[in-house]
């Protein structure tokens, strides 16, 4: 998989990809992540990428020309399955979306900034708009990092145990059940006996029941 991220703050984005699972995935050649500084695609002496919005009002708008140059240049080199715009009014990211995107080969992620991008960018280039929640960030970079993490960890070979991702919360529409590790008893609190029984049929049944209970209690909306 190849991910091209268009941003005005590449330095803000690079850190998550230099550690942990994302770094390992890149080093193993399972994913390529490329950062494109939008200011490199400007023609003005100040490398300006934003301007005042027509009609007046507070907040600057990202201009279409540098974005067009960047996206068009990338598309001239390869075909892209999705061109994603990170925006608060996009569709809220969930596991289903992450699963779908993890099956693609090439994607572009455009990080919004300021008051957003010129609407013509969305009309001409964007194929999917994604939000990570009903709140506003200073820019789309942190959202892009979250999106990349949700996608990359699903790629075959990224996790040491590939079945781990299949048992995460939301994969089957439920929250994950409680998990325990050693010691079997700590300050008088014991691990449920069934988990120590070695009876994997009963263990699986217990996990399913607890997942259902936890979802009903914490996220009943998932069951609707």
Short mmCIF file of C-alpha atoms in Angstrom, two decimals:
data_model
loop_
_atom_site.label_atom_id
_atom_site.label_comp_id
_atom_site.label_asym_id
_atom_site.label_seq_id
_atom_site.Cartn_x
_atom_site.Cartn_y
_atom_site.Cartn_z
CA UNK A 1 0.00 0.00 0.00
CA UNK A 2 1.09 3.56 -0.71
CA UNK A 3 -0.26 6.57 1.21
CA UNK A 4 0.48 10.12 0.04
CA UNK A 5 -0.33 12.81 2.60
CA UNK A 6 -0.72 16.43 1.49
CA UNK A 7 -0.15 18.91 4.31
CA UNK A 8 1.13 22.36 5.21
CA UNK A 9 2.77 20.92 8.35
CA UNK A 10 4.67 17.75 7.40
CA UNK A 11 6.83 18.05 10.53
CA UNK A 12 3.71 17.63 12.68
CA UNK A 13 2.84 14.38 10.92
CA UNK A 14 6.14 12.55 10.71
CA UNK A 15 6.57 11.64 14.38
CA UNK A 16 3.91 8.87 14.58
CA UNK A 17 5.49 7.14 11.60
CA UNK A 18 8.92 7.03 13.22
CA UNK A 19 7.95 4.73 16.08
CA UNK A 20 6.12 1.56 17.02
CA UNK A 21 3.90 -0.38 14.64
CA UNK A 22 3.84 2.25 11.87
CA UNK A 23 7.64 2.40 11.72
CA UNK A 24 7.88 -1.39 11.62
CA UNK A 25 5.35 -1.60 8.80
CA UNK A 26 7.33 0.92 6.74
CA UNK A 27 10.65 -0.79 7.41
CA UNK A 28 9.19 -4.17 6.40
CA UNK A 29 8.04 -2.68 3.10
CA UNK A 30 4.38 -3.33 3.86
CA UNK A 31 3.42 0.31 3.35
CA UNK A 32 4.93 3.45 1.83
CA UNK A 33 4.04 6.80 3.40
CA UNK A 34 5.03 9.98 1.58
CA UNK A 35 4.56 13.55 2.83
CA UNK A 36 3.98 16.43 0.41
CA UNK A 37 4.38 19.99 1.65
CA UNK A 38 1.68 22.02 -0.06
CA UNK A 39 3.86 25.12 0.08
CA UNK A 40 6.20 23.49 -2.45
CA UNK A 41 3.43 23.81 -5.03
CA UNK A 42 2.94 27.58 -4.76
CA UNK A 43 4.15 30.24 -7.20
CA UNK A 44 4.13 33.24 -4.86
CA UNK A 45 7.23 34.45 -3.01
CA UNK A 46 5.67 33.85 0.40
CA UNK A 47 4.64 30.24 -0.35
CA UNK A 48 1.10 31.29 0.56
CA UNK A 49 -1.50 28.51 0.39
CA UNK A 50 -4.51 30.40 1.79
CA UNK A 51 -6.49 33.54 1.05
CA UNK A 52 -9.54 35.47 2.24
CA UNK A 53 -12.90 33.92 1.45
CA UNK A 54 -15.19 35.49 -1.10
CA UNK A 55 -18.24 37.11 0.46
CA UNK A 56 -16.36 38.08 3.61
CA UNK A 57 -16.28 36.37 6.97
CA UNK A 58 -13.69 35.21 9.48
CA UNK A 59 -11.10 32.61 8.61
CA UNK A 60 -8.81 31.93 5.66
CA UNK A 61 -9.43 29.35 2.93
CA UNK A 62 -6.91 26.97 1.34
CA UNK A 63 -6.52 27.90 -2.31
CA UNK A 64 -7.28 25.47 -5.11
CA UNK A 65 -4.19 26.02 -7.31
CA UNK A 66 -1.45 24.45 -5.12
CA UNK A 67 -3.74 21.57 -4.21
CA UNK A 68 -4.55 20.99 -7.88
CA UNK A 69 -0.85 20.97 -8.80
CA UNK A 70 0.00 18.49 -6.05
CA UNK A 71 -2.87 16.08 -6.66
CA UNK A 72 -2.57 16.26 -10.45
CA UNK A 73 1.16 15.60 -10.21
CA UNK A 74 0.58 12.51 -8.08
CA UNK A 75 -2.21 11.22 -10.31
CA UNK A 76 0.06 11.54 -13.33
CA UNK A 77 2.38 8.97 -11.74
CA UNK A 78 -0.14 6.32 -10.66
CA UNK A 79 -3.83 5.56 -10.22
CA UNK A 80 -5.38 6.24 -6.81
CA UNK A 81 -8.23 4.25 -5.33
CA UNK A 82 -9.36 7.09 -3.04
CA UNK A 83 -8.53 10.77 -2.52
CA UNK A 84 -9.54 11.49 1.05
CA UNK A 85 -10.14 14.89 2.63
CA UNK A 86 -9.87 15.10 6.43
CA UNK A 87 -12.64 17.46 7.53
CA UNK A 88 -14.93 17.84 10.58
CA UNK A 89 -18.02 17.53 8.35
CA UNK A 90 -16.91 14.27 6.76
CA UNK A 91 -18.23 10.81 7.56
CA UNK A 92 -17.12 9.72 11.01
CA UNK A 93 -14.31 7.18 10.88
CA UNK A 94 -15.24 3.70 12.10
CA UNK A 95 -13.82 0.20 11.87
CA UNK A 96 -15.84 -0.64 8.78
CA UNK A 97 -14.27 2.26 6.89
CA UNK A 98 -10.80 1.31 8.12
CA UNK A 99 -11.30 -2.30 7.00
CA UNK A 100 -12.38 -1.16 3.54
CA UNK A 101 -9.49 1.27 3.09
CA UNK A 102 -6.93 -1.32 4.21
CA UNK A 103 -7.75 -3.33 1.06
CA UNK A 104 -6.74 -0.52 -1.30
CA UNK A 105 -3.42 -0.03 -3.07
CA UNK A 106 -2.92 3.74 -3.37
CA UNK A 107 -4.61 6.57 -1.47
CA UNK A 108 -4.10 10.31 -1.08
CA UNK A 109 -4.99 12.07 2.16
CA UNK A 110 -5.47 15.84 2.05
CA UNK A 111 -5.21 17.59 5.42
CA UNK A 112 -7.56 20.52 5.79
CA UNK A 113 -6.49 23.75 7.52
CA UNK A 114 -7.77 27.18 8.40
CA UNK A 115 -11.45 27.51 7.40
CA UNK A 116 -11.11 24.57 5.01
CA UNK A 117 -10.39 24.16 1.32
CA UNK A 118 -11.95 25.92 -1.66
CA UNK A 119 -15.14 23.97 -2.40
CA UNK A 120 -13.93 23.32 -5.93
CA UNK A 121 -11.23 21.04 -4.51
CA UNK A 122 -13.91 18.88 -2.96
CA UNK A 123 -15.97 18.91 -6.14
CA UNK A 124 -13.10 18.14 -8.53
CA UNK A 125 -10.81 15.78 -6.66
CA UNK A 126 -12.11 14.35 -3.41
CA UNK A 127 -13.69 10.88 -3.47
CA UNK A 128 -14.19 10.42 0.28
CA UNK A 129 -14.45 12.84 3.22
CA UNK A 130 -13.59 11.58 6.70
CA UNK A 131 -13.82 13.03 10.21
CA UNK A 132 -12.43 11.48 13.40
CA UNK A 133 -15.13 13.04 15.57
CA UNK A 134 -17.59 15.85 16.09
CA UNK A 135 -15.04 18.47 17.07
CA UNK A 136 -12.64 20.82 15.30
CA UNK A 137 -8.84 20.51 15.30
CA UNK A 138 -6.33 23.12 14.16
CA UNK A 139 -5.71 21.03 11.05
CA UNK A 140 -6.24 17.63 9.52
CA UNK A 141 -2.77 16.27 10.32
CA UNK A 142 -3.66 14.56 13.60
CA UNK A 143 -6.77 13.11 12.02
CA UNK A 144 -4.68 11.82 9.11
CA UNK A 145 -2.29 10.13 11.54
CA UNK A 146 -5.23 8.45 13.28
CA UNK A 147 -6.65 7.30 9.95
CA UNK A 148 -3.29 5.89 8.83
CA UNK A 149 -2.85 3.99 12.10
CA UNK A 150 -6.29 2.37 11.80
CA UNK A 151 -5.52 1.31 8.22
CA UNK A 152 -1.89 0.20 8.49
CA UNK A 153 -2.35 -2.04 11.54
CA UNK A 154 -4.79 -4.11 9.47
CA UNK A 155 -2.31 -4.86 6.68
CA UNK A 156 -1.12 -8.49 6.62
CA UNK A 157 2.23 -8.86 8.38
CA UNK A 158 2.05 -5.62 10.38
CA UNK A 159 0.91 -7.16 13.67
CA UNK A 160 2.90 -10.06 15.07
CA UNK A 161 -0.34 -12.00 15.50
CA UNK A 162 -2.62 -11.22 12.56
CA UNK A 163 -5.65 -12.61 14.40
CA UNK A 164 -5.28 -9.85 17.01
CA UNK A 165 -6.93 -7.22 14.81
CA UNK A 166 -9.86 -9.54 14.16
CA UNK A 167 -10.73 -9.60 17.87
CA UNK A 168 -10.55 -5.84 18.40
CA UNK A 169 -13.53 -3.79 19.47
CA UNK A 170 -16.02 -3.00 16.66
CA UNK A 171 -14.83 -5.76 14.31
CA UNK A 172 -17.98 -7.77 15.05
CA UNK A 173 -20.13 -4.80 16.04
CA UNK A 174 -19.35 -5.25 19.74
CA UNK A 175 -16.83 -3.90 22.20
CA UNK A 176 -14.01 -6.26 23.14
CA UNK A 177 -14.45 -8.32 26.34
CA UNK A 178 -12.27 -7.76 29.45
CA UNK A 179 -8.72 -9.13 29.25
CA UNK A 180 -6.35 -10.28 32.00
CA UNK A 181 -2.73 -11.35 32.42
CA UNK A 182 -0.45 -12.53 35.25
CA UNK A 183 -0.65 -12.64 38.19
CA UNK A 184 -3.83 -14.69 38.51
CA UNK A 185 -4.60 -12.90 41.78
CA UNK A 186 -3.62 -9.37 42.76
CA UNK A 187 -4.55 -7.73 46.07
CA UNK A 188 -7.34 -10.24 46.51
CA UNK A 189 -8.81 -9.69 43.04
CA UNK A 190 -8.82 -12.91 41.04
CA UNK A 191 -8.91 -13.53 37.31
CA UNK A 192 -12.20 -15.24 36.32
CA UNK A 193 -11.78 -18.99 36.79
CA UNK A 194 -13.03 -19.80 33.30
CA UNK A 195 -9.98 -18.10 31.76
CA UNK A 196 -7.71 -20.44 33.71
CA UNK A 197 -9.69 -23.58 32.93
CA UNK A 198 -8.15 -24.44 29.57
CA UNK A 199 -11.64 -25.11 28.21
CA UNK A 200 -11.49 -22.98 25.08
CA UNK A 201 -15.13 -23.55 24.22
CA UNK A 202 -16.24 -22.11 27.55
CA UNK A 203 -13.67 -19.34 27.32
CA UNK A 204 -15.00 -18.26 23.93
CA UNK A 205 -18.58 -18.36 25.23
CA UNK A 206 -17.56 -16.27 28.27
CA UNK A 207 -15.87 -13.70 26.00
CA UNK A 208 -18.90 -13.42 23.77
CA UNK A 209 -21.18 -12.91 26.76
CA UNK A 210 -18.91 -10.28 28.29
CA UNK A 211 -18.57 -8.47 24.97
CA UNK A 212 -22.35 -8.31 24.72
CA UNK A 213 -22.69 -7.10 28.32
CA UNK A 214 -20.01 -4.46 27.94
CA UNK A 215 -21.53 -3.16 24.71
CA UNK A 216 -25.02 -2.99 26.22
CA UNK A 217 -23.64 -1.00 29.14
CA UNK A 218 -21.16 1.33 27.46
CA UNK A 219 -22.27 1.60 23.81
CA UNK A 220 -25.90 0.52 23.43
CA UNK A 221 -26.03 2.54 20.22
CA UNK A 222 -23.94 -0.16 18.53
CA UNK A 223 -26.73 -2.68 19.06
CA UNK A 224 -29.46 -0.61 17.39
#
